[in-house]
């Protein structure tokens, strides 16, 4: 047997399997020395208190978007990581499995284990490329378990999603700052009622106690899941007590906070004592102990509420909750080592690569222009831009800032929307996103540079955001730079390795890497899914956008009409936004017309969108007149004309969406309550 590498790690599940797994990985790699409770406290993971309405065992792990929560947790202690996750139902899941092999092997070769969801968290410790297997520890047995590459994310995973996390590297941060940020996180977590929106089956923070008490009072709880949940949180609350006691003097919080958490701990230990061994050796709760559980839950809630309120005052929460941690100017050894560890493979790197025929036609000046350019030059599509824009569902987006600010053009969930866009086209993609103000940014930049060069070596360009979108089409080691095309189509732009993500006004850094591999999808399936997504975007609000600031789908029309009637709209922003949507409507009309032979009903839809696109031509023309004649806009009746045209456009698009529902009726009905999910 030819074993690639196997790491010797110690991993045992105690209270929260992710903290246990993370501790095993970091201590094994020499990136952390200390207890689990200190790691859980510093990362802010001990303050994640979530309860399912029926006290299911998922309460312990359903504390939000795992990628976001775990990534932020590690950033708090100066560690950069990559989160890979999505649904097992995704079209490109098999491609994701193949990419996972590369990432996991790379991490193991660097001597760092990988956290893996199965559905509690496990640790991948090695691999055998000849037998095509990973080796992992499940946290219960000391024996290595075996997982076939092809079963990654599927076997022993009853949940609909897959997840793994690799560690990139670390920077040193002052403990005082880490401790303070963890306390800020504790207050924020207490104030956050739900971490899994729009799903309200789980409550968090203070409201989690309400869910726990309600489930016990109504006797609507899972007998085994509730016991597991209570037992786990008894350990987590005790760890929180130990953490606060350990940092109390250094951060200057009062002894009263620690004393109150001691009372919380005592209440949970009483609750834990009610857990008995039931049939099949599973934990369960004896029904005659439920009144005592309710009483102790009330006590724990009041003690923790009191502790949090004191903590809120002592740390000056209202003033400090948006602070960004700073990088220590001390020992930077770990950061420098990371750069050396991230070299790809063995042998000499290619000194320069230029991908030919990478051109940008700036029709939208959005992500659409760039993804089409990358796919076309990489031989991943032959479709024209308007078809790619629609098949990926990107052209069906409709979201506006309520004052019609130009931010509407880029205000949406980039990682999710761009990943789904590629997946709908049969392509697997990965996102590298963050802020150049993060302490770990130098580490993530080094990693991103290597991934970018690897993509270019495979013949696929990248999409890069910094103040605007760029397409990266080459690099030169001698000059230490990438070559890019900007959103206006200007090629030859140089992006220095040293300043990647640091020039310009925006602190946001975003890179989209698309895999060279793809899967073949029938054109009817591509069309059907694009229409299903179009309906969803029309009916739903983008959860990442605050509804008080943005409107989506059909509601976007109402917001535009209201703002224009008020006369306070940002006319420059309105023109940029509606010019983009005009292009989108023309794209949709052309797409449906081109595909009319493939499915019944598309010809009629194409005509509706042709009329809609013409109305958007009128809307943009009116906007330009409004901008030119701003002082006399109301007198000339241009605002009234604009509103009337928007009302007509809204009705036509509403009719088009209703007709669209008939075209894909069977597919949507077969999917039940979540027709947008495959």
PDB file of N, CA and C in Angstrom, residues 115-185:
ATOM      1  N   UNK A 115     -10.647  19.562   8.861  1.00  0.00           N
ATOM      2  CA  UNK A 115     -11.927  19.382   9.545  1.00  0.00           C
ATOM      3  C   UNK A 115     -12.980  19.014   8.510  1.00  0.00           C
ATOM      4  N   UNK A 116     -13.775  18.013   8.825  1.00  0.00           N
ATOM      5  CA  UNK A 116     -14.694  17.424   7.842  1.00  0.00           C
ATOM      6  C   UNK A 116     -16.028  17.115   8.510  1.00  0.00           C
ATOM      7  N   UNK A 117     -17.130  17.429   7.824  1.00  0.00           N
ATOM      8  CA  UNK A 117     -18.480  17.198   8.353  1.00  0.00           C
ATOM      9  C   UNK A 117     -18.990  15.830   7.927  1.00  0.00           C
ATOM     10  N   UNK A 118     -19.541  15.050   8.941  1.00  0.00           N
ATOM     11  CA  UNK A 118     -20.007  13.706   8.548  1.00  0.00           C
ATOM     12  C   UNK A 118     -21.214  13.114   9.284  1.00  0.00           C
ATOM     13  N   UNK A 119     -22.154  13.659   9.962  1.00  0.00           N
ATOM     14  CA  UNK A 119     -22.494  15.053  10.156  1.00  0.00           C
ATOM     15  C   UNK A 119     -21.948  15.683  11.427  1.00  0.00           C
ATOM     16  N   UNK A 120     -21.481  14.924  12.463  1.00  0.00           N
ATOM     17  CA  UNK A 120     -20.649  15.601  13.437  1.00  0.00           C
ATOM     18  C   UNK A 120     -19.301  15.830  12.757  1.00  0.00           C
ATOM     19  N   UNK A 121     -18.474  16.651  13.384  1.00  0.00           N
ATOM     20  CA  UNK A 121     -17.208  16.971  12.737  1.00  0.00           C
ATOM     21  C   UNK A 121     -16.162  15.902  13.017  1.00  0.00           C
ATOM     22  N   UNK A 122     -15.416  15.570  11.987  1.00  0.00           N
ATOM     23  CA  UNK A 122     -14.335  14.600  12.062  1.00  0.00           C
ATOM     24  C   UNK A 122     -13.058  15.279  11.583  1.00  0.00           C
ATOM     25  N   UNK A 123     -11.939  14.553  11.641  1.00  0.00           N
ATOM     26  CA  UNK A 123     -10.653  15.103  11.205  1.00  0.00           C
ATOM     27  C   UNK A 123     -10.015  14.145  10.210  1.00  0.00           C
ATOM     28  N   UNK A 124      -9.765  14.638   9.005  1.00  0.00           N
ATOM     29  CA  UNK A 124      -9.046  13.844   8.009  1.00  0.00           C
ATOM     30  C   UNK A 124      -7.557  13.957   8.303  1.00  0.00           C
ATOM     31  N   UNK A 125      -6.912  12.803   8.433  1.00  0.00           N
ATOM     32  CA  UNK A 125      -5.511  12.773   8.864  1.00  0.00           C
ATOM     33  C   UNK A 125      -4.547  12.263   7.798  1.00  0.00           C
ATOM     34  N   UNK A 126      -5.075  11.703   6.710  1.00  0.00           N
ATOM     35  CA  UNK A 126      -4.172  11.167   5.703  1.00  0.00           C
ATOM     36  C   UNK A 126      -4.905  10.704   4.468  1.00  0.00           C
ATOM     37  N   UNK A 127      -4.146  10.173   3.520  1.00  0.00           N
ATOM     38  CA  UNK A 127      -4.744   9.682   2.281  1.00  0.00           C
ATOM     39  C   UNK A 127      -3.848   8.628   1.660  1.00  0.00           C
ATOM     40  N   UNK A 128      -4.430   7.833   0.813  1.00  0.00           N
ATOM     41  CA  UNK A 128      -3.701   6.854   0.004  1.00  0.00           C
ATOM     42  C   UNK A 128      -4.200   7.025  -1.419  1.00  0.00           C
ATOM     43  N   UNK A 129      -3.377   7.602  -2.261  1.00  0.00           N
ATOM     44  CA  UNK A 129      -3.802   7.911  -3.629  1.00  0.00           C
ATOM     45  C   UNK A 129      -3.961   6.655  -4.475  1.00  0.00           C
ATOM     46  N   UNK A 130      -3.207   5.634  -4.133  1.00  0.00           N
ATOM     47  CA  UNK A 130      -3.296   4.396  -4.904  1.00  0.00           C
ATOM     48  C   UNK A 130      -4.640   3.710  -4.678  1.00  0.00           C
ATOM     49  N   UNK A 131      -5.064   3.661  -3.419  1.00  0.00           N
ATOM     50  CA  UNK A 131      -6.356   3.057  -3.087  1.00  0.00           C
ATOM     51  C   UNK A 131      -7.503   4.058  -3.154  1.00  0.00           C
ATOM     52  N   UNK A 132      -7.182   5.321  -3.382  1.00  0.00           N
ATOM     53  CA  UNK A 132      -8.173   6.398  -3.489  1.00  0.00           C
ATOM     54  C   UNK A 132      -9.032   6.486  -2.232  1.00  0.00           C
ATOM     55  N   UNK A 133      -8.342   6.630  -1.099  1.00  0.00           N
ATOM     56  CA  UNK A 133      -9.053   6.741   0.172  1.00  0.00           C
ATOM     57  C   UNK A 133      -8.434   7.842   1.029  1.00  0.00           C
ATOM     58  N   UNK A 134      -9.292   8.417   1.894  1.00  0.00           N
ATOM     59  CA  UNK A 134      -8.838   9.279   2.976  1.00  0.00           C
ATOM     60  C   UNK A 134      -8.858   8.460   4.262  1.00  0.00           C
ATOM     61  N   UNK A 135      -8.014   8.849   5.206  1.00  0.00           N
ATOM     62  CA  UNK A 135      -8.071   8.294   6.553  1.00  0.00           C
ATOM     63  C   UNK A 135      -8.561   9.402   7.478  1.00  0.00           C
ATOM     64  N   UNK A 136      -9.430   9.049   8.413  1.00  0.00           N
ATOM     65  CA  UNK A 136      -9.950  10.078   9.308  1.00  0.00           C
ATOM     66  C   UNK A 136     -10.220   9.509  10.698  1.00  0.00           C
ATOM     67  N   UNK A 137     -10.302  10.413  11.671  1.00  0.00           N
ATOM     68  CA  UNK A 137     -10.698  10.081  13.033  1.00  0.00           C
ATOM     69  C   UNK A 137     -12.094  10.623  13.260  1.00  0.00           C
ATOM     70  N   UNK A 138     -12.977   9.804  13.855  1.00  0.00           N
ATOM     71  CA  UNK A 138     -14.354  10.250  14.066  1.00  0.00           C
ATOM     72  C   UNK A 138     -14.579  10.872  15.441  1.00  0.00           C
ATOM     73  N   UNK A 139     -13.558  10.871  16.303  1.00  0.00           N
ATOM     74  CA  UNK A 139     -13.690  11.489  17.611  1.00  0.00           C
ATOM     75  C   UNK A 139     -14.201  10.569  18.692  1.00  0.00           C
ATOM     76  N   UNK A 140     -14.580   9.360  18.315  1.00  0.00           N
ATOM     77  CA  UNK A 140     -15.069   8.384  19.287  1.00  0.00           C
ATOM     78  C   UNK A 140     -14.109   7.206  19.412  1.00  0.00           C
ATOM     79  N   UNK A 141     -13.609   6.758  18.284  1.00  0.00           N
ATOM     80  CA  UNK A 141     -12.659   5.654  18.266  1.00  0.00           C
ATOM     81  C   UNK A 141     -11.254   6.190  18.016  1.00  0.00           C
ATOM     82  N   UNK A 142     -10.261   5.524  18.611  1.00  0.00           N
ATOM     83  CA  UNK A 142      -8.874   5.909  18.361  1.00  0.00           C
ATOM     84  C   UNK A 142      -8.357   5.332  17.055  1.00  0.00           C
ATOM     85  N   UNK A 143      -9.133   4.425  16.481  1.00  0.00           N
ATOM     86  CA  UNK A 143      -8.730   3.781  15.239  1.00  0.00           C
ATOM     87  C   UNK A 143      -9.019   4.677  14.042  1.00  0.00           C
ATOM     88  N   UNK A 144      -8.123   4.671  13.068  1.00  0.00           N
ATOM     89  CA  UNK A 144      -8.340   5.414  11.829  1.00  0.00           C
ATOM     90  C   UNK A 144      -9.492   4.788  11.048  1.00  0.00           C
ATOM     91  N   UNK A 145     -10.376   5.624  10.533  1.00  0.00           N
ATOM     92  CA  UNK A 145     -11.459   5.176   9.674  1.00  0.00           C
ATOM     93  C   UNK A 145     -11.064   5.438   8.218  1.00  0.00           C
ATOM     94  N   UNK A 146     -11.716   4.739   7.310  1.00  0.00           N
ATOM     95  CA  UNK A 146     -11.381   4.854   5.884  1.00  0.00           C
ATOM     96  C   UNK A 146     -12.574   5.406   5.116  1.00  0.00           C
ATOM     97  N   UNK A 147     -12.307   6.346   4.227  1.00  0.00           N
ATOM     98  CA  UNK A 147     -13.346   6.959   3.397  1.00  0.00           C
ATOM     99  C   UNK A 147     -12.871   6.990   1.953  1.00  0.00           C
ATOM    100  N   UNK A 148     -13.614   6.350   1.066  1.00  0.00           N
ATOM    101  CA  UNK A 148     -13.280   6.390  -0.354  1.00  0.00           C
ATOM    102  C   UNK A 148     -13.433   7.808  -0.891  1.00  0.00           C
ATOM    103  N   UNK A 149     -12.534   8.198  -1.792  1.00  0.00           N
ATOM    104  CA  UNK A 149     -12.651   9.511  -2.420  1.00  0.00           C
ATOM    105  C   UNK A 149     -14.056   9.725  -2.974  1.00  0.00           C
ATOM    106  N   UNK A 150     -14.581   8.706  -3.649  1.00  0.00           N
ATOM    107  CA  UNK A 150     -15.873   8.873  -4.322  1.00  0.00           C
ATOM    108  C   UNK A 150     -17.043   8.975  -3.345  1.00  0.00           C
ATOM    109  N   UNK A 151     -16.816   8.621  -2.079  1.00  0.00           N
ATOM    110  CA  UNK A 151     -17.875   8.710  -1.070  1.00  0.00           C
ATOM    111  C   UNK A 151     -17.771   9.972  -0.227  1.00  0.00           C
ATOM    112  N   UNK A 152     -16.802  10.823  -0.555  1.00  0.00           N
ATOM    113  CA  UNK A 152     -16.600  12.047   0.224  1.00  0.00           C
ATOM    114  C   UNK A 152     -17.871  12.898   0.215  1.00  0.00           C
ATOM    115  N   UNK A 153     -18.351  13.275   1.387  1.00  0.00           N
ATOM    116  CA  UNK A 153     -19.530  14.127   1.507  1.00  0.00           C
ATOM    117  C   UNK A 153     -20.850  13.403   1.427  1.00  0.00           C
ATOM    118  N   UNK A 154     -20.834  12.082   1.202  1.00  0.00           N
ATOM    119  CA  UNK A 154     -22.081  11.335   1.009  1.00  0.00           C
ATOM    120  C   UNK A 154     -22.285  10.278   2.089  1.00  0.00           C
ATOM    121  N   UNK A 155     -21.332   9.359   2.211  1.00  0.00           N
ATOM    122  CA  UNK A 155     -21.477   8.235   3.130  1.00  0.00           C
ATOM    123  C   UNK A 155     -21.528   8.724   4.579  1.00  0.00           C
ATOM    124  N   UNK A 156     -22.457   8.166   5.355  1.00  0.00           N
ATOM    125  CA  UNK A 156     -22.655   8.518   6.767  1.00  0.00           C
ATOM    126  C   UNK A 156     -23.031   9.984   6.943  1.00  0.00           C
ATOM    127  N   UNK A 157     -23.573  10.596   5.910  1.00  0.00           N
ATOM    128  CA  UNK A 157     -23.974  12.000   5.995  1.00  0.00           C
ATOM    129  C   UNK A 157     -25.435  12.133   5.599  1.00  0.00           C
ATOM    130  N   UNK A 158     -26.359  12.098   6.565  1.00  0.00           N
ATOM    131  CA  UNK A 158     -27.783  12.215   6.240  1.00  0.00           C
ATOM    132  C   UNK A 158     -28.223  13.641   5.939  1.00  0.00           C
ATOM    133  N   UNK A 159     -27.339  14.614   6.165  1.00  0.00           N
ATOM    134  CA  UNK A 159     -27.694  16.005   5.903  1.00  0.00           C
ATOM    135  C   UNK A 159     -27.530  16.310   4.415  1.00  0.00           C
ATOM    136  N   UNK A 160     -28.178  17.360   3.925  1.00  0.00           N
ATOM    137  CA  UNK A 160     -28.123  17.655   2.482  1.00  0.00           C
ATOM    138  C   UNK A 160     -26.929  18.497   2.057  1.00  0.00           C
ATOM    139  N   UNK A 161     -25.934  18.668   2.914  1.00  0.00           N
ATOM    140  CA  UNK A 161     -24.799  19.501   2.532  1.00  0.00           C
ATOM    141  C   UNK A 161     -23.482  18.834   2.914  1.00  0.00           C
ATOM    142  N   UNK A 162     -22.420  19.265   2.249  1.00  0.00           N
ATOM    143  CA  UNK A 162     -21.071  18.794   2.548  1.00  0.00           C
ATOM    144  C   UNK A 162     -20.234  19.984   2.996  1.00  0.00           C
ATOM    145  N   UNK A 163     -19.178  19.695   3.745  1.00  0.00           N
ATOM    146  CA  UNK A 163     -18.349  20.782   4.283  1.00  0.00           C
ATOM    147  C   UNK A 163     -16.980  20.235   4.687  1.00  0.00           C
ATOM    148  N   UNK A 164     -15.955  20.992   4.374  1.00  0.00           N
ATOM    149  CA  UNK A 164     -14.642  20.739   4.964  1.00  0.00           C
ATOM    150  C   UNK A 164     -13.880  22.052   5.036  1.00  0.00           C
ATOM    151  N   UNK A 165     -12.885  22.079   5.893  1.00  0.00           N
ATOM    152  CA  UNK A 165     -12.135  23.307   6.148  1.00  0.00           C
ATOM    153  C   UNK A 165     -10.644  23.001   6.171  1.00  0.00           C
ATOM    154  N   UNK A 166      -9.896  23.787   5.419  1.00  0.00           N
ATOM    155  CA  UNK A 166      -8.439  23.661   5.445  1.00  0.00           C
ATOM    156  C   UNK A 166      -7.832  24.916   6.058  1.00  0.00           C
ATOM    157  N   UNK A 167      -6.737  24.741   6.755  1.00  0.00           N
ATOM    158  CA  UNK A 167      -6.035  25.855   7.389  1.00  0.00           C
ATOM    159  C   UNK A 167      -4.940  26.341   6.448  1.00  0.00           C
ATOM    160  N   UNK A 168      -4.903  27.643   6.220  1.00  0.00           N
ATOM    161  CA  UNK A 168      -3.913  28.221   5.311  1.00  0.00           C
ATOM    162  C   UNK A 168      -2.662  28.657   6.065  1.00  0.00           C
ATOM    163  N   UNK A 169      -2.836  29.379   7.149  1.00  0.00           N
ATOM    164  CA  UNK A 169      -1.690  29.878   7.896  1.00  0.00           C
ATOM    165  C   UNK A 169      -2.141  30.811   8.993  1.00  0.00           C
ATOM    166  N   UNK A 170      -1.190  31.448   9.662  1.00  0.00           N
ATOM    167  CA  UNK A 170      -1.528  32.254  10.832  1.00  0.00           C
ATOM    168  C   UNK A 170      -0.624  33.462  10.972  1.00  0.00           C
ATOM    169  N   UNK A 171      -1.137  34.452  11.683  1.00  0.00           N
ATOM    170  CA  UNK A 171      -0.341  35.595  12.121  1.00  0.00           C
ATOM    171  C   UNK A 171      -0.501  35.697  13.635  1.00  0.00           C
ATOM    172  N   UNK A 172       0.467  36.303  14.286  1.00  0.00           N
ATOM    173  CA  UNK A 172       0.375  36.493  15.732  1.00  0.00           C
ATOM    174  C   UNK A 172      -0.500  37.702  16.034  1.00  0.00           C
ATOM    175  N   UNK A 173      -1.368  37.539  17.012  1.00  0.00           N
ATOM    176  CA  UNK A 173      -2.229  38.631  17.448  1.00  0.00           C
ATOM    177  C   UNK A 173      -2.135  38.770  18.959  1.00  0.00           C
ATOM    178  N   UNK A 174      -2.273  39.970  19.477  1.00  0.00           N
ATOM    179  CA  UNK A 174      -2.195  40.175  20.933  1.00  0.00           C
ATOM    180  C   UNK A 174      -3.381  39.518  21.635  1.00  0.00           C
ATOM    181  N   UNK A 175      -3.094  38.778  22.697  1.00  0.00           N
ATOM    182  CA  UNK A 175      -4.159  38.076  23.412  1.00  0.00           C
ATOM    183  C   UNK A 175      -5.194  39.036  23.986  1.00  0.00           C
ATOM    184  N   UNK A 176      -4.762  40.200  24.413  1.00  0.00           N
ATOM    185  CA  UNK A 176      -5.701  41.175  24.967  1.00  0.00           C
ATOM    186  C   UNK A 176      -6.785  41.502  23.946  1.00  0.00           C
ATOM    187  N   UNK A 177      -6.363  41.675  22.700  1.00  0.00           N
ATOM    188  CA  UNK A 177      -7.321  41.989  21.636  1.00  0.00           C
ATOM    189  C   UNK A 177      -8.229  40.793  21.348  1.00  0.00           C
ATOM    190  N   UNK A 178      -7.658  39.596  21.339  1.00  0.00           N
ATOM    191  CA  UNK A 178      -8.461  38.388  21.103  1.00  0.00           C
ATOM    192  C   UNK A 178      -9.520  38.234  22.185  1.00  0.00           C
ATOM    193  N   UNK A 179      -9.110  38.397  23.440  1.00  0.00           N
ATOM    194  CA  UNK A 179     -10.059  38.241  24.544  1.00  0.00           C
ATOM    195  C   UNK A 179     -11.192  39.255  24.439  1.00  0.00           C
ATOM    196  N   UNK A 180     -10.818  40.487  24.141  1.00  0.00           N
ATOM    197  CA  UNK A 180     -11.838  41.541  24.068  1.00  0.00           C
ATOM    198  C   UNK A 180     -12.828  41.259  22.941  1.00  0.00           C
ATOM    199  N   UNK A 181     -12.313  40.844  21.794  1.00  0.00           N
ATOM    200  CA  UNK A 181     -13.207  40.536  20.675  1.00  0.00           C
ATOM    201  C   UNK A 181     -14.132  39.369  21.006  1.00  0.00           C
ATOM    202  N   UNK A 182     -13.636  38.403  21.772  1.00  0.00           N
ATOM    203  CA  UNK A 182     -14.481  37.265  22.139  1.00  0.00           C
ATOM    204  C   UNK A 182     -15.632  37.701  23.036  1.00  0.00           C
ATOM    205  N   UNK A 183     -15.396  38.694  23.884  1.00  0.00           N
ATOM    206  CA  UNK A 183     -16.458  39.198  24.756  1.00  0.00           C
ATOM    207  C   UNK A 183     -17.487  39.999  23.961  1.00  0.00           C
ATOM    208  N   UNK A 184     -17.005  40.759  22.998  1.00  0.00           N
ATOM    209  CA  UNK A 184     -17.924  41.472  22.107  1.00  0.00           C
ATOM    210  C   UNK A 184     -18.797  40.467  21.363  1.00  0.00           C
ATOM    211  N   UNK A 185     -18.176  39.384  20.892  1.00  0.00           N
ATOM    212  CA  UNK A 185     -18.920  38.333  20.195  1.00  0.00           C
ATOM    213  C   UNK A 185     -19.963  37.706  21.106  1.00  0.00           C
TER     214      UNK A 185
END
